[in-house]
mmCIF file of C-alpha atoms in Angstrom:
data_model
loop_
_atom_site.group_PDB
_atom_site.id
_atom_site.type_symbol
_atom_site.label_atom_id
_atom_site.label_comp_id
_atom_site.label_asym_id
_atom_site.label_seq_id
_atom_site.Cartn_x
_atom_site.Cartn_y
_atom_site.Cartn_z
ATOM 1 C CA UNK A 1 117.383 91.637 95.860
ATOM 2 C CA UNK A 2 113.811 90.935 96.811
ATOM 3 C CA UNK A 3 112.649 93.040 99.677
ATOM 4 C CA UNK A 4 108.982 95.078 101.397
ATOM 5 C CA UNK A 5 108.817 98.665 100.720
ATOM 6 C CA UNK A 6 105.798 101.350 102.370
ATOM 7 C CA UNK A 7 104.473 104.144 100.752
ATOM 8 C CA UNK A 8 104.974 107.647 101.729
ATOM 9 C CA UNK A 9 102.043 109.739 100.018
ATOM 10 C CA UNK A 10 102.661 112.880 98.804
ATOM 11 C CA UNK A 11 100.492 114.753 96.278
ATOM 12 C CA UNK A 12 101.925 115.215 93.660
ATOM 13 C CA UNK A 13 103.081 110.982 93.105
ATOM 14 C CA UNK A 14 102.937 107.912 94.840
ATOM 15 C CA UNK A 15 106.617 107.717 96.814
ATOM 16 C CA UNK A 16 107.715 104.191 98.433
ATOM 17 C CA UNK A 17 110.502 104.006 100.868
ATOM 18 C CA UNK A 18 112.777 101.166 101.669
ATOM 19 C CA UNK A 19 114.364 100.474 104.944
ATOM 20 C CA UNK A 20 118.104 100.499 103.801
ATOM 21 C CA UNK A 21 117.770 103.028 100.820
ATOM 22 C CA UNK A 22 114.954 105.407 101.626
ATOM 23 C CA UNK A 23 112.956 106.341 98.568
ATOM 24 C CA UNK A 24 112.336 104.698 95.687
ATOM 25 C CA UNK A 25 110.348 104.431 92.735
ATOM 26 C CA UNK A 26 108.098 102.020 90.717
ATOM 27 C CA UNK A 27 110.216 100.974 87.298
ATOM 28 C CA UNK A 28 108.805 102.838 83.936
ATOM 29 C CA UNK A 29 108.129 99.032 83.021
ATOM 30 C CA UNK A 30 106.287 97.756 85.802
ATOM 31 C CA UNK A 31 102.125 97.076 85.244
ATOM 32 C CA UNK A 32 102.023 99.260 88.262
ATOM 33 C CA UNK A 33 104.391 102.418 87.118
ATOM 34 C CA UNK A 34 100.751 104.371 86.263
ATOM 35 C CA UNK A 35 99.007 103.047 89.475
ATOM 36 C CA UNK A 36 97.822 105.853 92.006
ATOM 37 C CA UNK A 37 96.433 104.250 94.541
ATOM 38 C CA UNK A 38 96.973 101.117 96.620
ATOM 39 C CA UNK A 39 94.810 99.320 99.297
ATOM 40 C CA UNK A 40 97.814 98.435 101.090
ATOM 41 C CA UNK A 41 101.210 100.861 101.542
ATOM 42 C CA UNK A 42 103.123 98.127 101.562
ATOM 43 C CA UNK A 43 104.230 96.508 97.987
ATOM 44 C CA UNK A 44 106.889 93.461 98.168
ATOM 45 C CA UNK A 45 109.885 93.345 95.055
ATOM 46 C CA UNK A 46 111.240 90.589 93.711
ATOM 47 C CA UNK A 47 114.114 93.101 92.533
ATOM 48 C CA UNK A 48 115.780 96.839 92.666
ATOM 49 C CA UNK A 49 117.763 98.088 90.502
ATOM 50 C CA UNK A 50 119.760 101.922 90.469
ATOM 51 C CA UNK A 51 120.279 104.325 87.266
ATOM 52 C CA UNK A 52 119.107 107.688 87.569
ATOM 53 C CA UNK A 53 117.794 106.725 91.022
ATOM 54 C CA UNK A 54 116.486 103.868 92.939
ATOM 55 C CA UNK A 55 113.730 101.346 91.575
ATOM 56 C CA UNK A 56 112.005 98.631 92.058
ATOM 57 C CA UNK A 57 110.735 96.217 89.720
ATOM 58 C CA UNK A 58 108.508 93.272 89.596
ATOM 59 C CA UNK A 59 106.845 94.621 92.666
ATOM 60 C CA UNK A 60 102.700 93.485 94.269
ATOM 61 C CA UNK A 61 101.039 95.049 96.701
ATOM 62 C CA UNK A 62 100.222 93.006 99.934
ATOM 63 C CA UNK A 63 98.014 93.685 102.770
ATOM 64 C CA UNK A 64 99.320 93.511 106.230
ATOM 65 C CA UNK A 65 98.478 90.150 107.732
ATOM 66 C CA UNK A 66 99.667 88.092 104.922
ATOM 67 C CA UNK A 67 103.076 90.487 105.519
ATOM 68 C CA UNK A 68 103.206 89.751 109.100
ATOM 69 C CA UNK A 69 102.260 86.313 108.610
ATOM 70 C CA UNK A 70 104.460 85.149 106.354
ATOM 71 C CA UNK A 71 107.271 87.997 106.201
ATOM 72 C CA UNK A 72 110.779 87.688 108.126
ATOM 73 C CA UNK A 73 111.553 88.762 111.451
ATOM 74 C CA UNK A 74 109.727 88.578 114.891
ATOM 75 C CA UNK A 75 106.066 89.808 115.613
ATOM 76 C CA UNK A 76 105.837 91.494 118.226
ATOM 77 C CA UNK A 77 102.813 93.286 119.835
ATOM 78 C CA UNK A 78 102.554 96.302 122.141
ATOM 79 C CA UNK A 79 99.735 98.607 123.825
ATOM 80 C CA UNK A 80 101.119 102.110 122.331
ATOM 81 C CA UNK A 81 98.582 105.451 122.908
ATOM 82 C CA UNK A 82 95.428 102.749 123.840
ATOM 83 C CA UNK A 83 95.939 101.137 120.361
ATOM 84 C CA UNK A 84 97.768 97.628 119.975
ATOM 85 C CA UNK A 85 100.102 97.523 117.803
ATOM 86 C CA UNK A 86 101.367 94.943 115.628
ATOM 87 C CA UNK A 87 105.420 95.333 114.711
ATOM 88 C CA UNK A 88 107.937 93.386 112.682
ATOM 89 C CA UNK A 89 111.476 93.839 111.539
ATOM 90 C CA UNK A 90 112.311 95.773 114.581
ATOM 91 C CA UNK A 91 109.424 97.869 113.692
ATOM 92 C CA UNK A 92 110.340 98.926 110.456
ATOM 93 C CA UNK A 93 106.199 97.548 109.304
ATOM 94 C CA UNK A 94 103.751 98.819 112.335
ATOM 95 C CA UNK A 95 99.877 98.993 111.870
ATOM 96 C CA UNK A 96 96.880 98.634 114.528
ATOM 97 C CA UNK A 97 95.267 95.602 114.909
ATOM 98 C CA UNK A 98 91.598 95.845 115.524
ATOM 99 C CA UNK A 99 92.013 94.536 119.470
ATOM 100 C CA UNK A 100 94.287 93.247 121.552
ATOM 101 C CA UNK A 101 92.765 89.961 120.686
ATOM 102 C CA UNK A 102 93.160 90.426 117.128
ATOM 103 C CA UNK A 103 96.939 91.675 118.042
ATOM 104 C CA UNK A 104 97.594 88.294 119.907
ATOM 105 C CA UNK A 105 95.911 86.065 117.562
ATOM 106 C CA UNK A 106 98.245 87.115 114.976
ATOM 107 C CA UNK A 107 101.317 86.571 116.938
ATOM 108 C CA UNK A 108 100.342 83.121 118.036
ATOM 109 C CA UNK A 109 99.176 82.065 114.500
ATOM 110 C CA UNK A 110 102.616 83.246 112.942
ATOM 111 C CA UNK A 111 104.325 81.277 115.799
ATOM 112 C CA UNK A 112 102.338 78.123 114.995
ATOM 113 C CA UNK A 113 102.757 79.043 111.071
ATOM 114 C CA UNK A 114 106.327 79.245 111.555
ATOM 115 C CA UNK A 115 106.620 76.078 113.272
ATOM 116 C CA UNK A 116 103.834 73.947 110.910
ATOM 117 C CA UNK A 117 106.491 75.041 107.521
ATOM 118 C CA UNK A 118 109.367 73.624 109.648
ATOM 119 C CA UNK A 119 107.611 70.491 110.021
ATOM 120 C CA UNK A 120 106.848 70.122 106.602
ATOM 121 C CA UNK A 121 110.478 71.193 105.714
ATOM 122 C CA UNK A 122 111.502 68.012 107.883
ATOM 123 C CA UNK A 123 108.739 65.715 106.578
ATOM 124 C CA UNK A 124 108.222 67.090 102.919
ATOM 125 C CA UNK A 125 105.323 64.667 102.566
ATOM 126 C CA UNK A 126 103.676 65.682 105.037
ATOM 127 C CA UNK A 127 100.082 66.740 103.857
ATOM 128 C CA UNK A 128 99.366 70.609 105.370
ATOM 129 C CA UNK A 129 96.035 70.355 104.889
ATOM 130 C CA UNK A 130 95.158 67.049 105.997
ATOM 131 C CA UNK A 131 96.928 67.027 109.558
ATOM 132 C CA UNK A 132 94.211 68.266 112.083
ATOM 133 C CA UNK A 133 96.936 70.638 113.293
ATOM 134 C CA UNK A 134 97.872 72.412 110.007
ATOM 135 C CA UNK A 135 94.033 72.471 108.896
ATOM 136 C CA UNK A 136 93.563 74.195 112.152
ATOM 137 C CA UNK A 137 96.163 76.215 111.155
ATOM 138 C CA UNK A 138 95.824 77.090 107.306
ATOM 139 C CA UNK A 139 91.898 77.338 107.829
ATOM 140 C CA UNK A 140 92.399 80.090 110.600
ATOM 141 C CA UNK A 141 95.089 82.457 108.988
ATOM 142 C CA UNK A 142 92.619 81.865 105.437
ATOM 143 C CA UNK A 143 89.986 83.452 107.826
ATOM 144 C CA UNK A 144 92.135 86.209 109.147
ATOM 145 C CA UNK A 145 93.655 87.297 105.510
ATOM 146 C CA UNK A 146 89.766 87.383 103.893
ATOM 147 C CA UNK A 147 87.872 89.110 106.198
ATOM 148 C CA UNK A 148 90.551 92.053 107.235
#
C-alpha cells in the first residue's frame, strides 16, 4: 500500500518512520537502499512489504510543498513558538513555512488545486493549462515548488 514516510536520523543509518507502523527500512533492492542523505525527510512508497521487519519499496524522496500540495488530508496552518507552521494529516507532516504569507499562500493554492483537478475530473477535456484560472494556478504552485 502506497503511503509518505519521514526520516528519523540517527548515526549510525538513515531510519524512516511511518505513521501506522513506526520504523521502517529502505528494501535491499531499492536504488536508494545505499543512499545516506536526503534533501527532503520525507520519501513517498508505492509499496511495503514485512519479512524480517518492515520495508518499503519503490520509494522517492519529495520535498514538502509538492507533499502538501498534492498529498491527502487538510492543510492547515498555525502560529506555534513565533514560527508558522504548515500541518497535514492531522499533523502527522509539520515544517515552517518561511512567513505567514508563505504559510497562507500554500493553503489557498492547495484549496484552489484541489478544486481546479475536480473540475477537470468533471470536464476531462478541459485544457489545465489553457483556462486563465488553472494557468493562474499551475504557473503559481510551478513557482512555489522551484524556488523553495
Amino acid at each position: 500500500s502506497a503511503g509518505t514516510v519521514k526520516m528519523q536520523p540517527k548515526a549510525e543509518e538513515v531510519k524512516f518512520v511511518t505513521k501506522n507502523d513506526g520504523y521502517v527500512h529502505i528494501h535491499p533492492s531499492s536504488v536508494n537502499y545505499q543512499t545516506r542523505h536526503f534533501e527532503s525527510p520525507y520519501l513517498v512508497y508505492h509499496e511495503k512489504i514485512k519479512t524480517s521487519r518492515v520495508f518499503i519499496r519503490d520509494c522517492s524522496m519529495v520535498s514538502v510543498y509538492p507533499l502538501v500540495l498534492l498529498g491527502g488530508g487538510q492543510v492547515h496552518t498555525q502560529l506555534q513558538k513565533g514560527e508558522f507552521v504548515i500541518s497535514l494529516d492531522d499533523g502527522w507532516i509539520r515544517f515552517v513555512a518561511a512567513s505567514h504569507q508563505v504559510a497562507e499562500l500554500v493553503k489557498e493554492l492547495r484549496c484552489e488545486l484541489d478544486q481546479l483537478l475536480q473540475d477537470k475530473i468533471k470536464n476531462p477535456s478541459m485544457d489545465l493549462c489553457m483556462c486563465p484560472r488553472g494557468s493562474r494556478i499551475i504557473g503559481m504552485i510551478v513557482k512555489l515548488v522551484t524556488t523553495q
